[in-house]
PDB file of C-alpha atoms in Angstrom:
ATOM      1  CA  UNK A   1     102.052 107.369  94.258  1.00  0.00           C
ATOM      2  CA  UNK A   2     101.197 105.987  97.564  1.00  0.00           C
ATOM      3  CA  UNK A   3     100.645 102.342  96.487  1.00  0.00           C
ATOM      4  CA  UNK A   4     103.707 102.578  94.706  1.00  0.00           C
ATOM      5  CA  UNK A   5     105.726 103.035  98.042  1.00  0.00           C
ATOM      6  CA  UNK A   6     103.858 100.567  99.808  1.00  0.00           C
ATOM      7  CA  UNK A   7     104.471  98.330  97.130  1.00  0.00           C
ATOM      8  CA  UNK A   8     101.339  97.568  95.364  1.00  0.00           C
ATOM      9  CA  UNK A   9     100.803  97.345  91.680  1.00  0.00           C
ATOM     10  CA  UNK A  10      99.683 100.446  89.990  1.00  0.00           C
ATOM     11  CA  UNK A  11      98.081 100.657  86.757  1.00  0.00           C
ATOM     12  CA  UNK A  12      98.181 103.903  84.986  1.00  0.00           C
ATOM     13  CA  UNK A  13      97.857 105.110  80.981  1.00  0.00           C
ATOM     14  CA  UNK A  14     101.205 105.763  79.301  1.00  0.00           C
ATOM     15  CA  UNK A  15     100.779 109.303  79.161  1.00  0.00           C
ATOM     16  CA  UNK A  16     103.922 111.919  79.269  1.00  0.00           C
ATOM     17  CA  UNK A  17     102.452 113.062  82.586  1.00  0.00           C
ATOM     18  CA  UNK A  18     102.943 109.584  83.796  1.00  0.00           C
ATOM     19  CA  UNK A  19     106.758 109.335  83.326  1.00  0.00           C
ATOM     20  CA  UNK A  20     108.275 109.006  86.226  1.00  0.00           C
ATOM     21  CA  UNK A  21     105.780 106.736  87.781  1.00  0.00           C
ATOM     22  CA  UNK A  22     106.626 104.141  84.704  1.00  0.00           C
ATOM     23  CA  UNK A  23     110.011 103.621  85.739  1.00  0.00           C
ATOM     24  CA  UNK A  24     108.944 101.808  88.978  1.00  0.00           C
ATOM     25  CA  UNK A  25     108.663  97.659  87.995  1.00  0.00           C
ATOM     26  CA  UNK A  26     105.200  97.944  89.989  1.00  0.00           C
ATOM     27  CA  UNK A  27     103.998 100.315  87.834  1.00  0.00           C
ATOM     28  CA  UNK A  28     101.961  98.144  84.933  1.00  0.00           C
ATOM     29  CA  UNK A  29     101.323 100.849  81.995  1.00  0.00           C
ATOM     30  CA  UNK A  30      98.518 100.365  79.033  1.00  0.00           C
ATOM     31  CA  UNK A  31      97.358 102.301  75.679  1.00  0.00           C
ATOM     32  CA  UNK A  32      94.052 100.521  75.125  1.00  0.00           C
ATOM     33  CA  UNK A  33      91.744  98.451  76.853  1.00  0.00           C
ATOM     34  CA  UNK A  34      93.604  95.550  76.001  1.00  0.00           C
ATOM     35  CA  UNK A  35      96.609  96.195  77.356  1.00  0.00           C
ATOM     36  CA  UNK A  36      94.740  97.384  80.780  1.00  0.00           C
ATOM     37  CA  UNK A  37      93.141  94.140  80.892  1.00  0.00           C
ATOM     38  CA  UNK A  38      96.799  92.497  80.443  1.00  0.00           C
ATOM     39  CA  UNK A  39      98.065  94.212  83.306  1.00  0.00           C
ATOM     40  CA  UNK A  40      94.947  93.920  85.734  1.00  0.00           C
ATOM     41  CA  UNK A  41      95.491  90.227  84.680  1.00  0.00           C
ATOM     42  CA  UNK A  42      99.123  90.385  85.483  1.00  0.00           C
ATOM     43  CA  UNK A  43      98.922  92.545  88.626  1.00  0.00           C
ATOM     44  CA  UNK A  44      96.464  89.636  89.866  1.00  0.00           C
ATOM     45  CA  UNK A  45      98.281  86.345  89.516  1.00  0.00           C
ATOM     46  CA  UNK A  46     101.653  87.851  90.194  1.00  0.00           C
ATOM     47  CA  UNK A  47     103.468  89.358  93.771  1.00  0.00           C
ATOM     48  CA  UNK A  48     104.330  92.817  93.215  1.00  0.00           C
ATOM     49  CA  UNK A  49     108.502  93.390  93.388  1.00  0.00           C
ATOM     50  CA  UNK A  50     109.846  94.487  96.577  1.00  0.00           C
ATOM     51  CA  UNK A  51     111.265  98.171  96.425  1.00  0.00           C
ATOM     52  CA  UNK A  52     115.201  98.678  95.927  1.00  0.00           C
ATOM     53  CA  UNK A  53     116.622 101.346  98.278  1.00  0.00           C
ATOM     54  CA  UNK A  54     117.075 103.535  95.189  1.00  0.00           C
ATOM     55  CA  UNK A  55     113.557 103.447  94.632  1.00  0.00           C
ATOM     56  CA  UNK A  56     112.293 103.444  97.723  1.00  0.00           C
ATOM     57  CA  UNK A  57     114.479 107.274  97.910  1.00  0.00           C
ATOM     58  CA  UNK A  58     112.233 108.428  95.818  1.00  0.00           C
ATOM     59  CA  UNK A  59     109.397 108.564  97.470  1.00  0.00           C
ATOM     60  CA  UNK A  60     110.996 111.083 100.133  1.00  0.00           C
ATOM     61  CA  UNK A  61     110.506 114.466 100.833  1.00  0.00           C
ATOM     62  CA  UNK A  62     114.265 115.333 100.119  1.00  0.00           C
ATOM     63  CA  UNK A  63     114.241 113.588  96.330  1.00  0.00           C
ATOM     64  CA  UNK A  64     110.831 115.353  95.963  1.00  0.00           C
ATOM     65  CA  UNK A  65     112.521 118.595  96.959  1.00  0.00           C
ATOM     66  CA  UNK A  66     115.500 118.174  94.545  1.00  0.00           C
ATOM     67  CA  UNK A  67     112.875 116.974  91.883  1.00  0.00           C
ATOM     68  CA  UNK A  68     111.058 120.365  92.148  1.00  0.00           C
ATOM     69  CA  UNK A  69     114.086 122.141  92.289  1.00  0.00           C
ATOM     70  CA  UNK A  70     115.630 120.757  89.184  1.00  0.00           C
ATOM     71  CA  UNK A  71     112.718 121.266  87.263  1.00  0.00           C
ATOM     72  CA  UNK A  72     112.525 124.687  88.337  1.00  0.00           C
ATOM     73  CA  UNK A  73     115.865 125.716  87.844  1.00  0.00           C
ATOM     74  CA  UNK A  74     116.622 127.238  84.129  1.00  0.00           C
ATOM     75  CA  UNK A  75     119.693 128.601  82.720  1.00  0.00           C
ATOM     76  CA  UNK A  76     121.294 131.850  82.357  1.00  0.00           C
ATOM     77  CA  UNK A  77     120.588 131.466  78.590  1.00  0.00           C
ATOM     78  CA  UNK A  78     116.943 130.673  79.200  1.00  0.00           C
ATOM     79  CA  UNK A  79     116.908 133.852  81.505  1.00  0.00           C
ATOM     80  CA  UNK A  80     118.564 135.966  79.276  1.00  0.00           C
ATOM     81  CA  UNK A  81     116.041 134.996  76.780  1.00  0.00           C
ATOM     82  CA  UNK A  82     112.890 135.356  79.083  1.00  0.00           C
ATOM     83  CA  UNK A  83     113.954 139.188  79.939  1.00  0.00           C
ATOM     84  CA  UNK A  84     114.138 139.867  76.246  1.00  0.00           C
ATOM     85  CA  UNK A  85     110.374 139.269  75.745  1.00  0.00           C
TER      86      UNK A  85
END
């Protein structure tokens, strides 16, 4: 997370957990060894891409907050259907 907003390449598995992180064009992703050695190749010959102000957002508290919250919130449905259990 931190090398993301300072704007170095990150390479990470494509794993569900890693989702949000693979939407940032720094982020290189890989499923094998292969592809891992593709993007350490990649991350080394090229300059990583300088962060958009959209991007950049979300590495602040307040999008973190509102990430957290959204995640957290659920619907009366959802509620209605947790008391029942």
């Amino acid at each position: 997370f931190e090398a993301l907003a300072m704007g170095k390449f990150v390479i990470i598995p494509v794993h569900e957990s890693n989702k949000f992180f693979l939407k940032f064009p720094n982020c290189l992703g890989y499923r094998n060894k292969w592809e891992f050695a593709a993007s350490l190749r990649w991350a080394l010959t090229h300059e990583p891409e300088p962060l958009t102000q959209e991007l950049a957002k979300s590495f602040t508290w307040e999008a973190a907050t509102d990430r957290l919250i959204k995640s957290s919130a659920i619907t009366r449905r959802e509620a209605t259907q947790m008391a029942m259990l």
